[in-house]
Coordinates of C-alpha atoms in Angstrom, one line a residue:
Chain A
X1 CA 38.2 -61.8 -17.7
X2 CA 40.4 -60.6 -20.6
X3 CA 42.5 -57.5 -20.0
X4 CA 40.2 -55.6 -22.5
X5 CA 37.0 -56.5 -20.7
X6 CA 38.7 -55.6 -17.4
X7 CA 39.7 -52.2 -18.8
X8 CA 36.1 -51.6 -20.1
X9 CA 34.7 -52.5 -16.7
X10 CA 37.1 -50.0 -14.9
X11 CA 36.1 -47.4 -17.4
X12 CA 32.4 -47.9 -16.5
X13 CA 33.1 -47.8 -12.9
X14 CA 35.1 -44.5 -13.3
X15 CA 32.2 -43.1 -15.4
X16 CA 29.6 -44.4 -12.8
X17 CA 31.3 -42.8 -9.8
X18 CA 32.1 -39.7 -11.8
X19 CA 28.5 -39.0 -12.6
X20 CA 27.8 -39.9 -8.9
X21 CA 30.1 -37.4 -7.3
X22 CA 27.6 -34.8 -6.4
X23 CA 25.3 -37.2 -5.0
X24 CA 28.0 -39.1 -3.1
X25 CA 29.4 -36.0 -1.5
X26 CA 25.8 -35.2 -0.4
X27 CA 25.1 -38.6 0.7
X28 CA 28.3 -39.0 2.7
X29 CA 28.7 -35.4 4.0
X30 CA 25.0 -34.4 4.5
X31 CA 23.2 -37.7 5.2
X32 CA 25.3 -40.7 6.3
X33 CA 27.9 -38.6 8.2
X34 CA 25.2 -36.5 10.1
X35 CA 23.3 -39.7 10.9
X36 CA 26.1 -41.2 12.5
X37 CA 27.2 -38.0 14.3
X38 CA 23.6 -37.7 15.6
X39 CA 23.7 -41.3 16.8
X40 CA 26.7 -40.3 18.8
X41 CA 25.0 -37.0 20.1
X42 CA 22.1 -39.1 21.3
X43 CA 24.2 -40.7 24.0
X44 CA 25.7 -37.2 25.1
X45 CA 24.8 -34.0 26.6
X46 CA 25.6 -31.3 24.2
X47 CA 24.8 -27.5 24.1
X48 CA 26.7 -26.3 21.1
X49 CA 29.3 -24.5 23.2
X50 CA 30.9 -27.1 25.3
X51 CA 32.1 -30.4 24.1
X52 CA 29.7 -33.4 24.0
X53 CA 29.6 -35.1 27.2
X54 CA 29.0 -39.0 27.2
X55 CA 25.9 -39.9 29.2
X56 CA 25.1 -43.4 28.1
X57 CA 21.3 -44.0 27.8
X58 CA 20.4 -41.2 30.1
X59 CA 18.6 -39.2 27.3
X60 CA 16.4 -42.3 26.5
X61 CA 15.6 -43.1 30.1
X62 CA 14.7 -39.4 30.8
X63 CA 12.4 -39.3 27.7
X64 CA 10.3 -42.1 28.9
X65 CA 10.3 -41.8 32.6
X66 CA 11.0 -38.2 33.4
X67 CA 9.5 -35.9 30.7
X68 CA 5.7 -35.7 30.7
X69 CA 5.9 -33.3 27.9
X70 CA 7.7 -35.8 25.8
X71 CA 5.1 -38.5 26.6
X72 CA 2.4 -35.9 25.7
X73 CA 3.9 -35.2 22.3
X74 CA 4.3 -38.8 21.5
X75 CA 0.5 -39.2 22.4
X76 CA -0.8 -36.4 20.3
X77 CA 1.5 -37.3 17.4
X78 CA 0.2 -40.8 17.5
X79 CA -3.5 -39.6 17.4
X80 CA -2.7 -37.4 14.7
X81 CA -1.0 -40.2 12.7
X82 CA -3.4 -43.0 13.5
X83 CA -6.6 -41.0 13.1
X84 CA -5.7 -38.7 10.3
X85 CA -3.9 -41.0 7.8
X86 CA -6.8 -43.5 7.6
X87 CA -9.4 -40.7 7.1
X88 CA -7.2 -39.0 4.6
X89 CA -6.6 -42.2 2.6
X90 CA -10.3 -43.1 2.8
X91 CA -11.3 -39.8 1.4
X92 CA -8.7 -40.1 -1.3
X93 CA -9.9 -43.5 -2.3
X94 CA -13.6 -42.4 -2.3
X95 CA -13.2 -39.4 -4.4
X96 CA -10.7 -41.1 -6.7
X97 CA -13.6 -43.7 -7.2
X98 CA -16.1 -41.0 -7.8
X99 CA -13.7 -39.3 -10.4
X100 CA -13.1 -42.6 -12.1
X101 CA -16.9 -43.2 -12.5
X102 CA -17.4 -40.7 -15.2
X103 CA -15.2 -38.7 -17.2
X104 CA -16.8 -35.3 -17.6
X105 CA -14.5 -32.5 -16.4
X106 CA -12.4 -34.8 -14.2
X107 CA -9.3 -32.9 -15.3
X108 CA -10.8 -29.8 -13.6
X109 CA -11.8 -31.8 -10.4
X110 CA -8.5 -33.7 -10.1
X111 CA -6.6 -30.3 -10.2
X112 CA -8.9 -28.7 -7.8
X113 CA -8.5 -31.4 -5.3
X114 CA -4.8 -31.6 -5.7
X115 CA -4.1 -27.9 -5.1
X116 CA -4.3 -28.2 -1.2
X117 CA -1.7 -30.9 -1.3
X118 CA 0.9 -28.6 -2.8
X119 CA 0.3 -25.6 -0.4
X120 CA -0.9 -27.4 2.7
X121 CA 2.3 -27.3 4.6
X122 CA 2.9 -23.5 3.9
X123 CA 2.7 -20.8 6.5
X124 CA 0.0 -19.1 4.4
X125 CA -2.3 -21.9 4.9
X126 CA -1.6 -22.4 8.5
X127 CA -2.5 -18.6 9.0
X128 CA -5.6 -19.0 7.1
X129 CA -6.5 -22.2 9.0
X130 CA -6.3 -20.5 12.2
X131 CA -8.4 -17.4 11.1
X132 CA -11.0 -19.9 9.8
X133 CA -11.3 -22.0 13.1
X134 CA -11.0 -19.0 15.5
X135 CA -13.8 -17.8 17.7
X136 CA -16.5 -16.4 15.2
X137 CA -14.5 -17.6 12.3
X138 CA -16.4 -19.0 9.4
X139 CA -16.3 -22.6 10.6
X140 CA -17.7 -21.7 13.9
X141 CA -20.4 -19.6 12.3
X142 CA -21.7 -22.1 9.8
X143 CA -21.8 -24.7 12.5
X144 CA -24.0 -22.3 14.7
X145 CA -26.4 -22.2 11.8
X146 CA -27.1 -25.8 12.7
X147 CA -27.3 -25.1 16.4
X148 CA -23.8 -26.2 17.2
X149 CA -22.0 -23.9 19.3
X150 CA -18.4 -24.8 19.8
X151 CA -16.6 -21.5 20.3
X152 CA -13.1 -21.1 18.9
X153 CA -11.2 -24.3 18.0
X154 CA -7.7 -22.9 18.1
X155 CA -7.7 -22.3 21.9
X156 CA -9.8 -25.4 22.8
X157 CA -7.9 -28.3 24.2
X158 CA -10.5 -30.7 22.9
X159 CA -11.0 -29.3 19.4
X160 CA -7.5 -28.2 18.3
X161 CA -6.5 -31.9 17.5
X162 CA -9.6 -32.3 15.2
X163 CA -8.7 -29.1 13.6
X164 CA -5.3 -30.3 12.7
X165 CA -6.5 -33.6 11.5
X166 CA -8.9 -31.8 9.3
X167 CA -6.0 -29.8 7.9
X168 CA -4.3 -33.1 7.1
X169 CA -7.5 -34.6 5.5
X170 CA -8.0 -31.4 3.4
X171 CA -4.7 -32.5 1.6
X172 CA -6.2 -35.7 0.3
X173 CA -5.3 -34.7 -3.2
X174 CA -1.8 -36.3 -3.6
X175 CA -2.9 -39.9 -2.5
X176 CA -6.1 -39.4 -4.6
X177 CA -4.2 -38.7 -7.9
X178 CA -2.1 -42.0 -7.2
X179 CA -5.2 -43.9 -6.4
X180 CA -7.0 -42.7 -9.6
X181 CA -4.0 -43.7 -11.7
X182 CA -4.3 -47.1 -10.1
X183 CA -8.0 -47.4 -10.5
X184 CA -7.5 -46.7 -14.4
X185 CA -5.3 -49.7 -14.6
X186 CA -7.8 -52.2 -13.4
X187 CA -9.2 -54.2 -16.4
X188 CA -13.0 -53.7 -16.9
X189 CA -13.3 -57.3 -17.7
X190 CA -12.8 -58.1 -14.0
X191 CA -15.8 -56.0 -13.0
X192 CA -17.9 -57.6 -15.8
X193 CA -16.9 -61.0 -14.7
X194 CA -17.7 -60.2 -11.1
X195 CA -21.1 -58.9 -12.1
X196 CA -21.9 -62.0 -14.2
X197 CA -21.2 -63.9 -11.0
X198 CA -23.8 -61.7 -9.4
X199 CA -21.6 -59.5 -7.4
X200 CA -23.2 -56.3 -6.1
X201 CA -21.2 -52.9 -5.5
X202 CA -19.8 -53.8 -2.2
X203 CA -18.7 -57.3 -3.2
X204 CA -17.2 -55.8 -6.4
X205 CA -15.2 -53.2 -4.2
X206 CA -14.1 -55.9 -1.8
X207 CA -13.1 -58.5 -4.3
X208 CA -12.0 -56.6 -7.3
X209 CA -11.0 -53.0 -6.4
X210 CA -9.2 -53.6 -3.2
X211 CA -7.0 -56.5 -4.2
X212 CA -6.3 -54.9 -7.6
X213 CA -5.2 -51.7 -5.8
X214 CA -3.4 -53.1 -3.0
X215 CA 0.1 -52.2 -4.2
X216 CA -1.1 -48.6 -4.5
X217 CA -2.7 -48.7 -1.2
X218 CA 0.5 -50.0 0.3
X219 CA 2.6 -47.2 -1.4
X220 CA 0.1 -44.5 -0.3
X221 CA -0.1 -45.8 3.3
X222 CA 3.7 -45.9 3.8
X223 CA 4.2 -42.5 2.3
X224 CA 1.4 -40.9 4.3
X225 CA 2.3 -42.4 7.6
X226 CA 5.8 -41.3 7.2
X227 CA 4.7 -37.7 6.2
X228 CA 2.3 -37.5 9.1
X229 CA 4.9 -38.2 11.7
X230 CA 6.8 -35.1 10.4
X231 CA 4.2 -32.5 10.8
X232 CA 5.8 -29.3 11.7
X233 CA 5.3 -25.9 10.0
X234 CA 1.4 -25.7 10.4
X235 CA 1.5 -26.8 14.0
X236 CA 4.4 -24.3 14.8
X237 CA 2.5 -21.4 13.2
X238 CA -0.9 -22.2 14.5
X239 CA 0.5 -22.3 18.1
X240 CA 2.9 -19.4 17.6
X241 CA 5.7 -21.9 18.2
X242 CA 4.2 -22.6 21.8
X243 CA 2.8 -26.1 21.2
X244 CA -0.4 -24.8 22.9
X245 CA -3.1 -24.9 24.0
X246 CA -2.0 -27.1 26.9
X247 CA 0.6 -28.9 24.7
X248 CA -2.0 -30.1 22.3
X249 CA -0.2 -29.0 19.1
X250 CA 3.2 -29.9 20.7
X251 CA 3.8 -32.5 17.9
X252 CA 7.0 -34.6 17.9
X253 CA 8.9 -32.5 15.6
X254 CA 7.8 -29.4 17.3
X255 CA 9.0 -30.6 20.6
X256 CA 12.3 -31.8 19.0
X257 CA 12.8 -28.4 17.6
X258 CA 12.2 -26.7 21.1
X259 CA 14.5 -29.0 22.8
X260 CA 17.2 -28.8 20.2
X261 CA 17.2 -25.2 19.0
X262 CA 15.4 -23.2 21.8
X263 CA 16.7 -25.0 24.8
X264 CA 20.0 -26.1 22.9
X265 CA 19.7 -29.7 24.4
X266 CA 21.0 -31.2 21.2
X267 CA 21.9 -34.5 22.7
X268 CA 18.4 -34.9 24.0
X269 CA 16.9 -33.8 20.7
X270 CA 19.2 -36.2 18.8
X271 CA 17.9 -39.0 21.0
X272 CA 14.4 -38.0 20.1
X273 CA 15.2 -37.9 16.4
X274 CA 16.5 -41.5 16.7
X275 CA 13.5 -42.8 18.4
X276 CA 11.5 -41.4 15.5
X277 CA 13.9 -43.1 13.0
X278 CA 13.4 -46.4 14.9
X279 CA 9.5 -46.0 14.9
X280 CA 9.5 -45.2 11.3
X281 CA 11.8 -48.1 10.4
X282 CA 9.7 -50.4 12.5
X283 CA 6.4 -49.3 10.7
X284 CA 8.0 -49.7 7.2
X285 CA 9.4 -53.1 8.2
X286 CA 5.9 -54.3 9.4
X287 CA 4.3 -53.0 6.3
X288 CA 6.7 -54.6 3.9
X289 CA 6.6 -57.9 5.9
X290 CA 2.9 -58.1 6.0
X291 CA 2.6 -56.8 2.4
X292 CA 3.4 -60.3 1.0
X293 CA 0.0 -61.4 2.5
X294 CA -2.2 -58.6 1.4
X295 CA -0.4 -56.8 -1.6
X296 CA -1.2 -58.4 -5.0
X297 CA 1.0 -57.6 -7.8
X298 CA -0.9 -58.3 -10.9
X299 CA 1.0 -58.9 -14.3
X300 CA 4.4 -57.5 -14.1
X301 CA 3.7 -55.3 -17.0
X302 CA 5.0 -52.2 -15.3
Chain B
X1 CA -15.6 -44.7 -19.8
X2 CA -18.6 -45.4 -17.7
X3 CA -18.7 -48.9 -18.4
X4 CA -19.0 -50.0 -14.8
X5 CA -22.8 -50.0 -14.7
X6 CA -23.5 -51.0 -18.2
X7 CA -22.3 -54.7 -18.4
X8 CA -22.3 -56.2 -21.9
X9 CA -25.0 -58.9 -21.2
X10 CA -27.5 -56.3 -20.0
X11 CA -26.5 -54.1 -22.9
X12 CA -27.6 -56.7 -25.4
X13 CA -31.0 -56.7 -23.8
X14 CA -31.4 -53.0 -24.1
X15 CA -31.1 -53.1 -27.9
X16 CA -34.2 -55.6 -28.0
X17 CA -36.1 -53.4 -25.6
X18 CA -39.1 -51.2 -26.9
X19 CA -38.1 -47.6 -27.6
X20 CA -39.9 -45.9 -24.5
X21 CA -38.1 -48.1 -22.1
X22 CA -34.7 -47.5 -23.7
X23 CA -35.4 -43.8 -23.6
X24 CA -36.2 -44.0 -19.9
X25 CA -32.9 -45.8 -19.3
X26 CA -30.8 -43.3 -21.2
X27 CA -32.6 -40.6 -19.2
X28 CA -31.6 -42.3 -16.0
X29 CA -28.1 -42.2 -17.2
X30 CA -28.3 -38.5 -17.6
X31 CA -29.7 -38.0 -14.3
X32 CA -27.0 -40.0 -12.8
X33 CA -24.4 -37.9 -14.5
X34 CA -26.0 -34.7 -13.1
X35 CA -26.1 -36.0 -9.7
X36 CA -22.4 -36.9 -9.9
X37 CA -21.5 -33.6 -11.3
X38 CA -23.4 -31.8 -8.3
X39 CA -21.8 -34.0 -5.8
X40 CA -18.2 -33.2 -7.2
X41 CA -18.9 -29.6 -7.5
X42 CA -20.1 -29.4 -4.0
X43 CA -16.9 -31.3 -2.8
X44 CA -14.7 -28.9 -5.0
X45 CA -16.6 -25.9 -3.3
X46 CA -15.7 -27.2 0.1
X47 CA -12.1 -28.1 -0.7
X48 CA -11.4 -24.6 -2.3
X49 CA -13.4 -22.6 0.1
X50 CA -10.5 -21.8 2.4
X51 CA -8.6 -20.2 -0.5
X52 CA -11.5 -18.3 -1.8
X53 CA -12.3 -17.1 1.8
X54 CA -8.6 -16.0 2.1
X55 CA -8.7 -14.1 -1.2
X56 CA -11.9 -12.2 -0.2
X57 CA -10.6 -11.8 3.3
X58 CA -7.7 -9.7 2.1
X59 CA -10.3 -6.9 1.1
X60 CA -11.9 -6.7 4.5
X61 CA -10.8 -3.8 6.6
X62 CA -9.3 -5.3 9.9
X63 CA -12.2 -3.9 11.9
X64 CA -14.4 -6.3 10.1
X65 CA -12.7 -9.5 11.1
X66 CA -14.6 -11.2 13.9
X67 CA -17.8 -9.6 13.0
X68 CA -18.0 -10.8 9.4
X69 CA -16.9 -14.3 9.0
X70 CA -18.7 -14.6 5.7
X71 CA -17.2 -14.6 2.2
X72 CA -18.0 -11.0 1.0
X73 CA -16.4 -8.0 2.7
X74 CA -19.0 -5.4 3.9
X75 CA -16.7 -2.6 3.0
X76 CA -14.2 -3.7 0.5
X77 CA -10.9 -1.9 0.5
X78 CA -7.4 -2.2 -0.8
X79 CA -5.9 -0.7 2.2
X80 CA -4.5 -4.1 3.3
X81 CA -2.3 -4.3 0.2
X82 CA -1.3 -0.7 0.4
X83 CA 0.0 -1.3 4.0
X84 CA 1.4 -4.6 3.3
X85 CA 3.6 -3.6 0.4
X86 CA 5.5 -1.2 2.6
X87 CA 6.8 -4.1 4.5
X88 CA 7.7 -4.8 8.0
X89 CA 10.5 -4.3 10.4
X90 CA 11.9 -1.6 8.0
X91 CA 12.1 -4.1 5.2
X92 CA 9.9 -3.6 2.1
X93 CA 7.8 -6.6 0.9
X94 CA 9.7 -7.0 -2.4
X95 CA 12.8 -7.8 -0.5
X96 CA 11.4 -10.9 0.9
X97 CA 10.0 -11.9 -2.4
X98 CA 13.4 -11.4 -4.0
X99 CA 15.1 -13.5 -1.2
X100 CA 12.7 -16.4 -1.8
X101 CA 13.0 -16.1 -5.3
X102 CA 16.9 -16.3 -5.2
X103 CA 16.7 -19.2 -3.0
X104 CA 14.2 -21.1 -5.1
X105 CA 15.8 -20.4 -8.4
X106 CA 19.2 -21.7 -7.2
X107 CA 17.5 -24.8 -5.5
X108 CA 15.9 -25.5 -9.0
X109 CA 19.2 -25.2 -10.9
X110 CA 21.1 -27.3 -8.3
X111 CA 18.4 -30.0 -8.1
X112 CA 18.2 -30.6 -11.8
X113 CA 21.9 -30.7 -12.3
X114 CA 22.8 -33.1 -9.5
X115 CA 19.8 -35.3 -9.7
X116 CA 19.9 -35.8 -13.5
X117 CA 23.6 -36.7 -13.2
X118 CA 23.0 -39.2 -10.4
X119 CA 19.9 -40.6 -12.1
X120 CA 21.8 -41.2 -15.3
X121 CA 24.5 -43.3 -13.3
X122 CA 21.8 -45.2 -11.5
X123 CA 19.8 -46.1 -14.5
X124 CA 22.3 -46.5 -17.3
X125 CA 26.0 -47.3 -16.0
X126 CA 26.7 -50.8 -14.8
X127 CA 29.6 -50.6 -12.2
X128 CA 30.5 -52.3 -9.0
X129 CA 28.3 -51.1 -6.0
X130 CA 25.5 -49.4 -8.0
X131 CA 23.0 -51.7 -6.5
X132 CA 24.0 -50.9 -2.9
X133 CA 24.2 -47.3 -3.6
X134 CA 20.8 -47.3 -5.3
X135 CA 19.3 -49.0 -2.2
X136 CA 20.9 -46.3 0.1
X137 CA 19.4 -43.7 -2.2
X138 CA 16.0 -45.3 -1.8
X139 CA 16.7 -45.6 2.0
X140 CA 17.0 -41.8 2.3
X141 CA 13.5 -41.4 0.8
X142 CA 12.0 -43.0 4.1
X143 CA 14.5 -41.2 6.6
X144 CA 12.9 -38.7 8.7
X145 CA 15.0 -35.6 8.0
X146 CA 14.8 -34.5 11.7
X147 CA 17.7 -37.0 12.4
X148 CA 20.0 -35.1 10.3
X149 CA 19.0 -31.4 10.9
X150 CA 20.9 -31.2 14.3
X151 CA 24.3 -32.5 13.0
X152 CA 23.9 -30.4 9.8
X153 CA 23.2 -27.2 11.9
X154 CA 26.2 -28.0 14.1
X155 CA 28.3 -28.4 10.8
X156 CA 27.1 -25.3 9.2
X157 CA 27.6 -23.5 12.4
X158 CA 31.3 -24.7 12.7
X159 CA 31.8 -23.6 9.0
X160 CA 30.4 -20.1 10.1
X161 CA 27.7 -20.5 7.3
X162 CA 24.6 -19.9 9.6
X163 CA 22.8 -16.8 8.5
X164 CA 23.9 -17.3 4.9
X165 CA 22.0 -19.0 2.2
X166 CA 24.6 -21.8 1.7
X167 CA 22.8 -24.3 4.0
X168 CA 19.6 -23.9 2.1
X169 CA 21.2 -24.0 -1.4
X170 CA 24.3 -26.2 -1.1
X171 CA 22.3 -29.4 -0.4
X172 CA 20.3 -29.0 -3.5
X173 CA 23.5 -29.1 -5.6
X174 CA 24.4 -32.4 -4.0
X175 CA 21.2 -34.3 -5.0
X176 CA 20.1 -34.7 -1.4
X177 CA 16.5 -34.6 -2.4
X178 CA 16.1 -38.4 -3.2
X179 CA 12.6 -38.0 -4.6
X180 CA 13.8 -36.3 -7.7
X181 CA 16.7 -38.7 -8.3
X182 CA 14.3 -41.5 -8.1
X183 CA 11.7 -39.7 -10.4
X184 CA 14.3 -39.2 -13.1
X185 CA 15.7 -42.8 -12.7
X186 CA 12.2 -44.1 -13.4
X187 CA 11.9 -42.0 -16.4
X188 CA 15.2 -43.0 -17.9
X189 CA 14.4 -46.5 -17.5
X190 CA 11.5 -46.1 -19.7
X191 CA 13.5 -44.7 -22.7
X192 CA 14.7 -47.6 -25.0
X193 CA 18.3 -48.3 -24.8
X194 CA 18.6 -48.7 -28.5
X195 CA 19.7 -45.1 -29.1
X196 CA 22.4 -44.9 -26.5
X197 CA 23.8 -48.2 -27.6
X198 CA 24.0 -47.0 -31.2
X199 CA 25.8 -43.9 -30.0
X200 CA 28.1 -46.2 -28.0
X201 CA 29.0 -48.2 -31.0
X202 CA 29.7 -44.8 -32.8
X203 CA 32.2 -44.2 -30.0
X204 CA 30.3 -41.8 -27.8
X205 CA 31.2 -41.9 -24.1
X206 CA 28.7 -41.5 -21.2
X207 CA 29.2 -37.7 -21.2
X208 CA 28.2 -37.4 -24.9
X209 CA 25.2 -39.9 -24.4
X210 CA 24.1 -38.0 -21.2
X211 CA 24.2 -34.5 -22.8
X212 CA 23.0 -35.2 -26.4
X213 CA 20.7 -38.1 -26.0
X214 CA 19.4 -38.6 -22.5
X215 CA 19.0 -35.0 -21.3
X216 CA 16.9 -33.8 -24.2
X217 CA 14.6 -36.9 -23.8
X218 CA 14.0 -36.6 -20.0
X219 CA 12.8 -32.9 -20.3
X220 CA 9.2 -33.8 -18.9
X221 CA 10.9 -35.5 -15.8
X222 CA 13.1 -32.3 -15.5
X223 CA 10.2 -29.9 -15.7
X224 CA 8.2 -31.8 -13.1
X225 CA 11.2 -31.8 -10.8
X226 CA 11.9 -28.2 -11.5
X227 CA 8.3 -27.2 -10.7
X228 CA 8.1 -29.4 -7.5
X229 CA 11.6 -28.0 -6.2
X230 CA 10.4 -24.5 -6.7
X231 CA 7.2 -24.8 -5.0
X232 CA 8.7 -27.0 -2.1
X233 CA 11.5 -24.4 -1.6
X234 CA 9.3 -21.5 -1.7
X235 CA 7.0 -23.1 0.9
X236 CA 10.1 -24.3 3.1
X237 CA 9.7 -23.1 6.6
X238 CA 12.0 -25.0 8.9
X239 CA 15.2 -24.5 6.8
X240 CA 15.2 -20.7 6.8
X241 CA 13.8 -20.8 10.5
X242 CA 17.0 -22.5 11.5
X243 CA 19.6 -20.8 9.3
X244 CA 18.5 -17.1 8.7
X245 CA 18.5 -14.7 11.5
X246 CA 18.9 -11.3 9.7
X247 CA 15.3 -10.0 8.9
X248 CA 16.4 -8.4 5.7
X249 CA 17.4 -11.9 4.6
X250 CA 14.3 -13.6 5.5
X251 CA 12.5 -15.4 2.7
X252 CA 8.6 -15.1 2.7
X253 CA 7.6 -17.9 5.1
X254 CA 9.7 -16.4 7.9
X255 CA 8.7 -12.8 7.1
X256 CA 5.2 -14.1 7.3
X257 CA 5.8 -15.4 10.8
X258 CA 7.1 -11.9 11.5
X259 CA 3.7 -10.5 10.4
X260 CA 1.8 -13.1 12.3
X261 CA 3.7 -12.6 15.5
X262 CA 3.5 -8.8 15.5
X263 CA 0.1 -8.1 14.1
X264 CA -2.1 -11.3 14.3
X265 CA -4.4 -9.7 16.9
X266 CA -4.6 -6.3 15.7
X267 CA -4.3 -6.6 11.9
X268 CA -5.8 -9.6 10.4
X269 CA -6.6 -7.9 7.1
X270 CA -2.9 -7.2 6.5
X271 CA -1.8 -10.7 7.6
X272 CA -4.2 -12.2 5.2
X273 CA -3.0 -9.9 2.3
X274 CA 0.6 -10.9 2.8
X275 CA -0.2 -14.7 3.2
X276 CA -2.1 -14.4 -0.1
X277 CA 0.6 -12.6 -1.7
X278 CA 3.1 -15.3 -0.5
X279 CA 1.0 -18.0 -1.9
X280 CA 0.2 -16.3 -5.3
X281 CA 3.4 -17.4 -7.2
X282 CA 2.5 -21.0 -6.2
X283 CA -1.0 -20.7 -7.4
X284 CA 0.1 -19.2 -10.7
X285 CA 2.5 -22.0 -11.1
X286 CA -0.1 -24.5 -10.4
X287 CA -2.7 -23.3 -12.7
X288 CA -0.1 -23.0 -15.6
X289 CA 1.5 -26.3 -14.9
X290 CA -1.1 -28.5 -13.2
X291 CA -1.0 -31.2 -15.8
X292 CA 2.8 -31.9 -15.1
X293 CA 2.3 -31.8 -11.3
X294 CA -0.7 -34.0 -11.3
X295 CA 0.7 -36.6 -13.8
X296 CA 4.0 -36.4 -12.2
X297 CA 2.5 -37.5 -8.8
X298 CA 0.5 -40.3 -10.5
X299 CA 3.5 -41.9 -12.4
X300 CA 5.7 -41.5 -9.3
X301 CA 3.2 -43.6 -7.3
X302 CA 2.7 -46.3 -9.7
X303 CA 6.0 -47.3 -10.9
X304 CA 7.6 -48.9 -7.8

C-alpha cells in the first residue's frame, strides 16, 4: 500500500469510528458490558447491598430442581409461545391473502388491522382486556347468547391462558403487513402456470405461495417467537403484578422481574435471564440452520 | 389486481361467449367482491371492537359496569372525565401527560441523532472492523433485553440516577435501539452512491456528505423512526416501573397502574377514561401517520 493510500484508509477509519462514537459507547456501556456483568452475576448471590458472593452453578441447579414457581413460569411461557405464535402467524397470513385477493379499500383494512399491534403492549389495552374478559364482561355476555356460560376469564385458572393468547393473536397486524408486502412480490405468472397445469387453490397455496413466501415466513417466525418470550406489561397489569390466578400469568419475564426487583435476588434473576438468552439463541440457531432446507430465496433482486 | 381467478386462457374463452353468459360471469365477480367486502368488514369490526367498547365505556357511570357489558351506556355521562382530570395521589392528570411527553420527545431527538450517525457509518464508510461491528449491532436485535436490565439498573443505581429520567433517555442518545439503526442502514443502501461520490471528488468530507446529502434524502426513514420511537416510549412500562419512584414524576403508564391499583374495583368508569386518554395521542398519531407506519413495517420485513 502506498503512503497516500494508507493515509486515506486511516482517514476513513477515523471518520467511521467518529460517526460510531454514540453507538459504540451505548454498545460497550449499555449492552456488552452489562451482558458480561450479568453473566458474572448469574453465578453469584447478590442483593444490591452486599457484595456479590460467588456460588457457582447453584442458581441454575436451584432453578430446575428446587423452584416449582420457576418451572411453572417456564411451562406457561412455552404454552404461550408455542400455541400463540402459530395461531397469530396463521391469522396474519390468512388475512394478508384475503387482502391481497382484491384491492378495494385495502388501505383502510390494512391500517385497521395494524392498529392493535402498535398499542397491544400498552397498559391501557391490558386494562381494557381485563374489563372485557371479566365476569359479566362483554365477552362473557356474548358467549352466553350462544348458551356458553364460562364466568369470568381473568380469575379462571383454565381460561386466563387462552385469554392472553387471544390478546397476542389480536396483534396479528404487524406480521400481516409483512406477509402482504411479500405476497405482492410473487409474480402472477407462477399462479397462471400452476393453473394451466391443473392446480387447485390448495395446490397453488402449497406449491407457489408457501415456497415463494418462505423467506418472509422465516423472518416473521423468528421475530414473533422472540417477541412472545418477552411478554411482560400486559401480564403484569392483568394480574396486578401477582402472576395469578395460581401463577397462570407468571410469565418468564414477570417472574424474573419479581425475583430481581421485588425479592432483590439479582444473581438468581440474572441466571434466569441467561437461560432465556440461551433458549432464544438455540431457537434462532435451529431456525437459521434448517432454513437452508425450507427457505427459498428467489432472484436476488432485493 | 384480482388476476388470480381470471387466468388468461379462460379469459380468451370468455370473449367468444354469448353475451348472457358473459354477463352472468361479471355478475358472479361482483357477488364475490361483495362477499369479500362483508368478510373483511366483519373482521375489522371484531378487531376494532375492544377499542370502540373502551371509548363508549368511558361514558358509562361506574355503577353501570357489570350490569351493562354492551356498547351503549344507558345513562351517558362525562363525570368520569371530570373526575379523572383532577388526577390521583395529589397529582393532576396533565402532569403525567407532561412527563410522558418530555420523555418521548427527548427519546425521539436522541434516537434520530444517534441512529442516523451510526447508520451512515455502517452503510457508507469502509473501515477496519465495520463488518464485525455491524454483525454485533444486528445481534443486539435478537437479544432479550432482560439480560441487561439488571446490570443496567445496578449501574444507574451506583451512579445515583435512579428516580431521574436519565436511565430512560440516555440510552436513546446512544443508539441502543438497533431496530432503527438497521432501518436507516437499509434506507441509505438504496440511495445511489453517485451523488456522494461526486461530492467527494469536489472535496467534501463525510461530515459534509452526511449533513447536506444523506440526511435530507433519508427523511422518510427518519420520520418512521421518530413515530415508532414516540409510540414505543409513550407505551413503555418496564423502564419507568424500574426507575421512577416519585408519583409526580410518573409517566402515564405507571400513573395508570396507580389508578388501576386504587380504583379498579370501585371506579371502572374513571379507569377506562384515563386509559383512553393515555391512548389518545397514539391513536391520533396512528390516524395521521398510518401510511408511514404500515409501509415502514413492510419494508423493514422484506429487505433482509
